[in-house]
Coordinates of C-alpha atoms in Angstrom, one line a residue:
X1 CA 44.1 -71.9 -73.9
X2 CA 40.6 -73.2 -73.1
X3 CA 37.7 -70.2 -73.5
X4 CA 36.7 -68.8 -69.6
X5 CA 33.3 -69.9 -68.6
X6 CA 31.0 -66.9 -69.4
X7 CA 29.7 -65.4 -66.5
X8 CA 27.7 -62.1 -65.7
X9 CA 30.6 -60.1 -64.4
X10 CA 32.8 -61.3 -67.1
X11 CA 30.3 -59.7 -69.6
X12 CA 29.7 -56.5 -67.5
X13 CA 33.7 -56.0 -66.9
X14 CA 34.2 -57.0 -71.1
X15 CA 31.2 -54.4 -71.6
X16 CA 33.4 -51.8 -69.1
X17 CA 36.7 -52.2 -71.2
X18 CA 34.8 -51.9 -74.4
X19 CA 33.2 -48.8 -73.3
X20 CA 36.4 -47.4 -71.5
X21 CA 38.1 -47.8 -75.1
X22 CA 35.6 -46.2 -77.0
X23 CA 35.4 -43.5 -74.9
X24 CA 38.9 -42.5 -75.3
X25 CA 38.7 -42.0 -79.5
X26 CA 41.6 -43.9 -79.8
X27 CA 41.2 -47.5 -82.3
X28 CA 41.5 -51.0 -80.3
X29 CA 44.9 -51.1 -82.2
X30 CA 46.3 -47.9 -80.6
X31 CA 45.6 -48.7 -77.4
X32 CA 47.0 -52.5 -77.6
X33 CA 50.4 -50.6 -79.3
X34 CA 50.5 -48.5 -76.4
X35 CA 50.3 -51.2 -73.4
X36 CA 52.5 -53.3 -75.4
X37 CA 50.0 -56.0 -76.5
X38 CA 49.2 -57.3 -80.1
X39 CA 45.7 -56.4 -81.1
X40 CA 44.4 -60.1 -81.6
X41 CA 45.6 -60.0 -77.6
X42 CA 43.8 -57.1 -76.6
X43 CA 40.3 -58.8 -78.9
X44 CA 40.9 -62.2 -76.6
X45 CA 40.8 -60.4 -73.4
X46 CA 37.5 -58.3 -74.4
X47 CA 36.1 -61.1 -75.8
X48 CA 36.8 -63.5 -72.0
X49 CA 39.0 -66.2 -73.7
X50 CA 42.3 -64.6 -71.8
X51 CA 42.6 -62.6 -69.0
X52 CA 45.1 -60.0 -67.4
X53 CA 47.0 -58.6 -65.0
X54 CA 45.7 -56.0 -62.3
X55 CA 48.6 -54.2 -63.4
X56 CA 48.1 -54.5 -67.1
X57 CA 44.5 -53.0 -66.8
X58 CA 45.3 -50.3 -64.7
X59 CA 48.1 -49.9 -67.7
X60 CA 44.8 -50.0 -70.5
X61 CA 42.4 -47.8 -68.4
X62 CA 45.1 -44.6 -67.6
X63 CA 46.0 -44.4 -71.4
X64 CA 42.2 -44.2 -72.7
X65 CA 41.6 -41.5 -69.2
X66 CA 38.8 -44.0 -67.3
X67 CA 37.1 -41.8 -65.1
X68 CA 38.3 -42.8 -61.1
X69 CA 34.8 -44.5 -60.0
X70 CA 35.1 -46.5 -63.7
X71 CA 38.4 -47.1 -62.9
X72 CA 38.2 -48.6 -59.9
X73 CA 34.8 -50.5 -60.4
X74 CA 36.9 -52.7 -63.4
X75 CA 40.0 -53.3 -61.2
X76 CA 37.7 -54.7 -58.6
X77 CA 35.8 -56.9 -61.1
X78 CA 39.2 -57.9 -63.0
X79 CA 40.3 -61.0 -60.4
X80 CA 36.6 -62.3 -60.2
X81 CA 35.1 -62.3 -63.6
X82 CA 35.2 -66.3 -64.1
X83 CA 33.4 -66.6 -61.1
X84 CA 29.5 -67.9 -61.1
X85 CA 27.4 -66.2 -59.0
X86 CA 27.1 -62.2 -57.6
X87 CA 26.1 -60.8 -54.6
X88 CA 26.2 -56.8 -55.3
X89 CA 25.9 -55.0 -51.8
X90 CA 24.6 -51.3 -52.6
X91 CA 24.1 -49.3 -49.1
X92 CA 20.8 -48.4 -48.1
X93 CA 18.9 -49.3 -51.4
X94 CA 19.8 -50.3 -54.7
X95 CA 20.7 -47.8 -57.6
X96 CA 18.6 -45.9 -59.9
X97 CA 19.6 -48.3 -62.9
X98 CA 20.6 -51.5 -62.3
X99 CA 23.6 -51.5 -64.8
X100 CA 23.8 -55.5 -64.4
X101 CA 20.3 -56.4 -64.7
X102 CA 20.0 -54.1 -68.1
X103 CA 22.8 -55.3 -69.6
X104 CA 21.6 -58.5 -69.2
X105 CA 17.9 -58.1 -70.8
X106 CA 19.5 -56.2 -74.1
X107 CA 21.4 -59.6 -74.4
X108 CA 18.4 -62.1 -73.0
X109 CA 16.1 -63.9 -75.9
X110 CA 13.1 -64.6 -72.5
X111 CA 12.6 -63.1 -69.1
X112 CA 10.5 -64.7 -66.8
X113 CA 9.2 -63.0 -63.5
X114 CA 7.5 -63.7 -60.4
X115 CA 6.2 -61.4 -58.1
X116 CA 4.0 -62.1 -55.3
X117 CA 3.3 -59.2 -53.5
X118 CA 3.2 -56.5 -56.2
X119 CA 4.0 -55.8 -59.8
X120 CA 7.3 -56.2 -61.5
X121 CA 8.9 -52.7 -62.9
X122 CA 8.7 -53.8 -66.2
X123 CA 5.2 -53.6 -65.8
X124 CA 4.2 -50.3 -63.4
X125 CA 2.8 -47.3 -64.9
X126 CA 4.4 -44.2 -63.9
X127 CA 2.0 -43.3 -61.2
X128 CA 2.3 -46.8 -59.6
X129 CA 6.4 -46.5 -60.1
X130 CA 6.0 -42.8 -58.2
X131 CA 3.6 -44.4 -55.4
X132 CA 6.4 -47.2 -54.7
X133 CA 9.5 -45.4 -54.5
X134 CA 7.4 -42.6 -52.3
X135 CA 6.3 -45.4 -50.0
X136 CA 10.1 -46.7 -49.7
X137 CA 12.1 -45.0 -46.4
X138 CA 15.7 -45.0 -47.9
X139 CA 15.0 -43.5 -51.4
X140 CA 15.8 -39.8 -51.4
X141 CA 12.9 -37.6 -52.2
X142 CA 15.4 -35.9 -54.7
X143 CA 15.8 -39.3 -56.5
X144 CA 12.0 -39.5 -57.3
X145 CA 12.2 -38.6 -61.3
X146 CA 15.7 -40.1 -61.9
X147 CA 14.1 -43.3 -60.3
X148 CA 11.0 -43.0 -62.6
X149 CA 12.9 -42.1 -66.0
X150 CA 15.6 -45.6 -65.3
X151 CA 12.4 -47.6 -64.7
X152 CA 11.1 -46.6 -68.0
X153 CA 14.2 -46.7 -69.6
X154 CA 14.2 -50.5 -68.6
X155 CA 10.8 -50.8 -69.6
X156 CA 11.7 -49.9 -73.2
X157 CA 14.1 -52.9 -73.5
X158 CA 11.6 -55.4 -73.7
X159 CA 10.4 -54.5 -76.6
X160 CA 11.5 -54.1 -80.6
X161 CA 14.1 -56.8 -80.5
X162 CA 12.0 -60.3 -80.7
X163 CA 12.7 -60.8 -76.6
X164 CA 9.9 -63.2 -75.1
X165 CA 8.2 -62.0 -71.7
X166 CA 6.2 -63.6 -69.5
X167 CA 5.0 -62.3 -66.3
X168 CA 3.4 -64.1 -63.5
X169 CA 1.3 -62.2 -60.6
X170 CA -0.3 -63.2 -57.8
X171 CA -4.0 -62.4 -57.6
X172 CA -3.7 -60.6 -54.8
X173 CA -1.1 -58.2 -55.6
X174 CA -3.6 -56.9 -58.7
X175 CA -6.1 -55.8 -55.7
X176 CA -3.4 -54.0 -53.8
X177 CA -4.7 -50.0 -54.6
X178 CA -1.3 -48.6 -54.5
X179 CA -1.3 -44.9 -55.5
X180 CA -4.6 -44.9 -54.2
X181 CA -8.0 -45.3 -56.4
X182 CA -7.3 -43.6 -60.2
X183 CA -3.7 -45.0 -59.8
X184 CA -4.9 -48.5 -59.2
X185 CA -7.5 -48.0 -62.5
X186 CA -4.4 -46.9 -64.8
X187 CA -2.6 -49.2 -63.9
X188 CA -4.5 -51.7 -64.6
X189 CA -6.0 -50.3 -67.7
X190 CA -1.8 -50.4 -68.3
X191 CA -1.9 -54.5 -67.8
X192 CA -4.2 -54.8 -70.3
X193 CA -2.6 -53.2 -72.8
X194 CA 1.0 -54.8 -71.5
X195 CA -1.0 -58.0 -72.1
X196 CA -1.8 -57.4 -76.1
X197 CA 1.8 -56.9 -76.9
X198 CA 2.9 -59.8 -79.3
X199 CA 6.2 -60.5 -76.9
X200 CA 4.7 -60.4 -73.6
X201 CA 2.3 -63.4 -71.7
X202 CA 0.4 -62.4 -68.4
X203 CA -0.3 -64.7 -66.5
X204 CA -2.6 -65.2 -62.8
X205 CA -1.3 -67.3 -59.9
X206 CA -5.4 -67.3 -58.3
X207 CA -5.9 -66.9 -54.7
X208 CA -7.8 -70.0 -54.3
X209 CA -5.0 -71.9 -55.3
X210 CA -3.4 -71.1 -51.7
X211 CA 0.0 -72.5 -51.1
X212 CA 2.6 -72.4 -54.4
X213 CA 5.9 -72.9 -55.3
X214 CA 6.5 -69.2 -55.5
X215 CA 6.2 -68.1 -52.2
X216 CA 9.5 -67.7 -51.3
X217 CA 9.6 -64.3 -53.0
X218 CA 10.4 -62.9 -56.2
X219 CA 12.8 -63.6 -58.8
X220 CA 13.6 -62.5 -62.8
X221 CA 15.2 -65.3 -65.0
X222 CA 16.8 -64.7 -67.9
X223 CA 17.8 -67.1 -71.0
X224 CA 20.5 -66.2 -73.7
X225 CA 21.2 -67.1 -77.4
X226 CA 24.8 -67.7 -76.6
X227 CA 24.9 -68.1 -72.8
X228 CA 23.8 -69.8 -70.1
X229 CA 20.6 -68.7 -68.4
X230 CA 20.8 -66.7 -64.6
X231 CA 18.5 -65.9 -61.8
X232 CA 18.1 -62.2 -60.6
X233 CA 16.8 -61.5 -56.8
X234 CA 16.6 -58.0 -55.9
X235 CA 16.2 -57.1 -52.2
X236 CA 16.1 -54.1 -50.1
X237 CA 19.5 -53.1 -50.7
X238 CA 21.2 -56.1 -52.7
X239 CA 20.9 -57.8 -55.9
X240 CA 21.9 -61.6 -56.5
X241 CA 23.0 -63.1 -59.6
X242 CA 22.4 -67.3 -59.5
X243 CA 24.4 -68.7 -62.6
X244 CA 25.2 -71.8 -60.7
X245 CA 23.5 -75.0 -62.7
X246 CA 21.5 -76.2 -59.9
X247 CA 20.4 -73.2 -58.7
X248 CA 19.0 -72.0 -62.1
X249 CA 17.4 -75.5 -62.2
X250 CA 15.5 -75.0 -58.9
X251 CA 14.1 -71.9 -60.1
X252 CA 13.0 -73.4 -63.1
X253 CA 11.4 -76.1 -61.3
X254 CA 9.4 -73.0 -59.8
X255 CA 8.2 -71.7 -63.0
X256 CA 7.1 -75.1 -63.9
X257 CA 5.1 -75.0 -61.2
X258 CA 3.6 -71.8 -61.5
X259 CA 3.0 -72.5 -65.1
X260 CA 0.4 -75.8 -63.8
X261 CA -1.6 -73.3 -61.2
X262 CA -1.7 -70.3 -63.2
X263 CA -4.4 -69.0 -65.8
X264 CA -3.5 -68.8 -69.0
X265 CA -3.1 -65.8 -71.0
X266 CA -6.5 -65.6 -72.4
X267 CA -8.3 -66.1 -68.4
X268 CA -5.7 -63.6 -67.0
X269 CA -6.7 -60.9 -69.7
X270 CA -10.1 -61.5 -68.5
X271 CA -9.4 -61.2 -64.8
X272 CA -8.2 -58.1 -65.9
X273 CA -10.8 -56.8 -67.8
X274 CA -13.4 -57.6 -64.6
X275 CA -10.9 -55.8 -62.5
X276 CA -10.7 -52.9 -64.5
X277 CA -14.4 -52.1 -64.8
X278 CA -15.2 -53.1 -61.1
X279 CA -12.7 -50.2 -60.5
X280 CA -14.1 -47.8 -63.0
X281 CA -17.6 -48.3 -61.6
X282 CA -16.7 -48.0 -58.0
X283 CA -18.0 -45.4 -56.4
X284 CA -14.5 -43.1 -55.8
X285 CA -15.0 -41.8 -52.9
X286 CA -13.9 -45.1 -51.4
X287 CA -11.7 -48.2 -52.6
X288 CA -13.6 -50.7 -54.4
X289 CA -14.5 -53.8 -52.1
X290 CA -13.0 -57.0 -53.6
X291 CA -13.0 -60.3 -51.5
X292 CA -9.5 -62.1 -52.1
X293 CA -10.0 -64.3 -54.6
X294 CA -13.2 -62.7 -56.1
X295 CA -11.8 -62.3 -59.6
X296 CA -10.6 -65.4 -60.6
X297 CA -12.4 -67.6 -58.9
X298 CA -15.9 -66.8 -61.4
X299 CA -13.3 -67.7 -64.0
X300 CA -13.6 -71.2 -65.9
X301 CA -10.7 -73.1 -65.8
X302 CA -9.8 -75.8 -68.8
X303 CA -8.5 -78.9 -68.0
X304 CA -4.8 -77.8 -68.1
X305 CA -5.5 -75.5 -65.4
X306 CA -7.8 -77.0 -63.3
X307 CA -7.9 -76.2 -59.4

């Protein structure tokens, strides 16, 4: 039988099994002798290359004792895990952790984000995290440190394991003083010393620049050793997974883009440093006073990046 095209939710449900068996304390051979399969059957079907019956699972996950919500989250995945591409639907806003989303960067060799309007989570300090759940309506006030703590806990993936970052932000959303004044210093102060890491690239769309390819919003893209890359776009109270090929592509395209308009890595550290001590030296009994697009623009530009 031909191997399944690897998708995300094939990974996450193979990742669920896994877990559900490990849980249990019983070997992978136990628990195929006790649904009746072989154990080379039972390693095909966690590693994708077969698949199984609704019944059959249910079978597997009552002899290890899956908790009900685990349960019934696997059954659901079960018919769908060959298929490319995943709207998740989550209520009023999306969950603490994003189990898909961290899954995915423990396995990714680069991430790539865009953000327009703000910074990404893998870069907020804690005060800036704090200030943007507090500004959101539908996040429980209750939620506040369990929202700060699976931020972080993301954060820490990007690092010790040889993944490649790079990060592109808007000009703009650098002058955005969210948390207010001694927030908006430490978190910059917290770029620049994102922006020494050996794995991770900042990089400065400019405001003069004007109209770009990434204004259609935000997006995280992910590359693999072993499988294809995907698109991430999180929204208000869904997340979607783009694995289709075009799709991808398009994004890519985007990057490309971004990657002609942007400063490099050396001219966005240096937008940064003038940021940070026009905000230390501002007199903080008011926000500093920034024109859009006073930063970069005194910024010299080599020919590769020429506006």
């Amino acid at each position: 039988m031909p191997q399944r095209i690897s998708t995300a939710r094939g990974r996450e449900f193979g990742e669920g099994v896994r877990a559900a068996i490990n849980a249990s304390g019983m070997t992978a051979r136990r628990v195929a002798e006790l649904v009746g399969w072989q154990e080379a059957k039972l390693s095909d079907f966690l590693n994708g290359k077969i698949g199984c019956s609704r019944t059959e699972l249910a079978l597997l996950l009552g002899i290890c004792r899956t908790p009900v919500e685990e349960r019934d989250r696997l059954l659901k995945l079960v018919p769908e895990t060959h298929v490319q591409g995943w709207w998740q639907q989550h209520g009023s806003c999306a969950p603490a952790r994003l189990r898909t989303l961290i899954q995915n960067v423990v396995a990714a060799k680069t991430l790539t984000t865009w953000n327009p309007h703000g910074l990404p989570v893998f870069l907020q300090s804690a005060e800036y995290l704090r200030a943007v759940i507090e500004a959101s309506p539908n996040v429980p006030d209750v939620e506040m440190d369990r929202r700060v703590k699976a931020a972080q806990e993301l954060q820490e993936l990007l690092f010790g394991r040889g993944l490649r970052c790079t990060f592109f932000l808007h000009e703009q959303a650098l002058q955005l003083p969210v948390g207010g004044h001694e927030v908006h210093v430490g978190q910059v102060h917290h770029l620049l010393l994102m922006a020494v890491r050996r794995n991770v690239t900042i990089r400065i769309l400019p405001t003069v620049v004007g109209a770009h390819a990434g204004m259609s919003g935000a997006f995280t893209r992910l590359t693999f050793p072993a499988y294809e890359p995907l698109v991430f776009l999180e929204h208000q109270s869904s997340t979607l997974i783009e694995e289709q090929k075009a799709a991808v592509e398009a994004y890519q395209e985007v990057v490309h883009s971004l990657d002609r308009v942007s400063l490099d890595a050396e001219q966005s550290k240096t937008v940064l440093r003038q940021l940070g001590e026009r905000l230390s030296a501002a007199d903080l009994s008011g926000p500093a006073r920034l024109l859009p697009g006073a930063l970069a623009g005194g910024v010299s530009f080599t020919d590769n990046h020429r506006l």
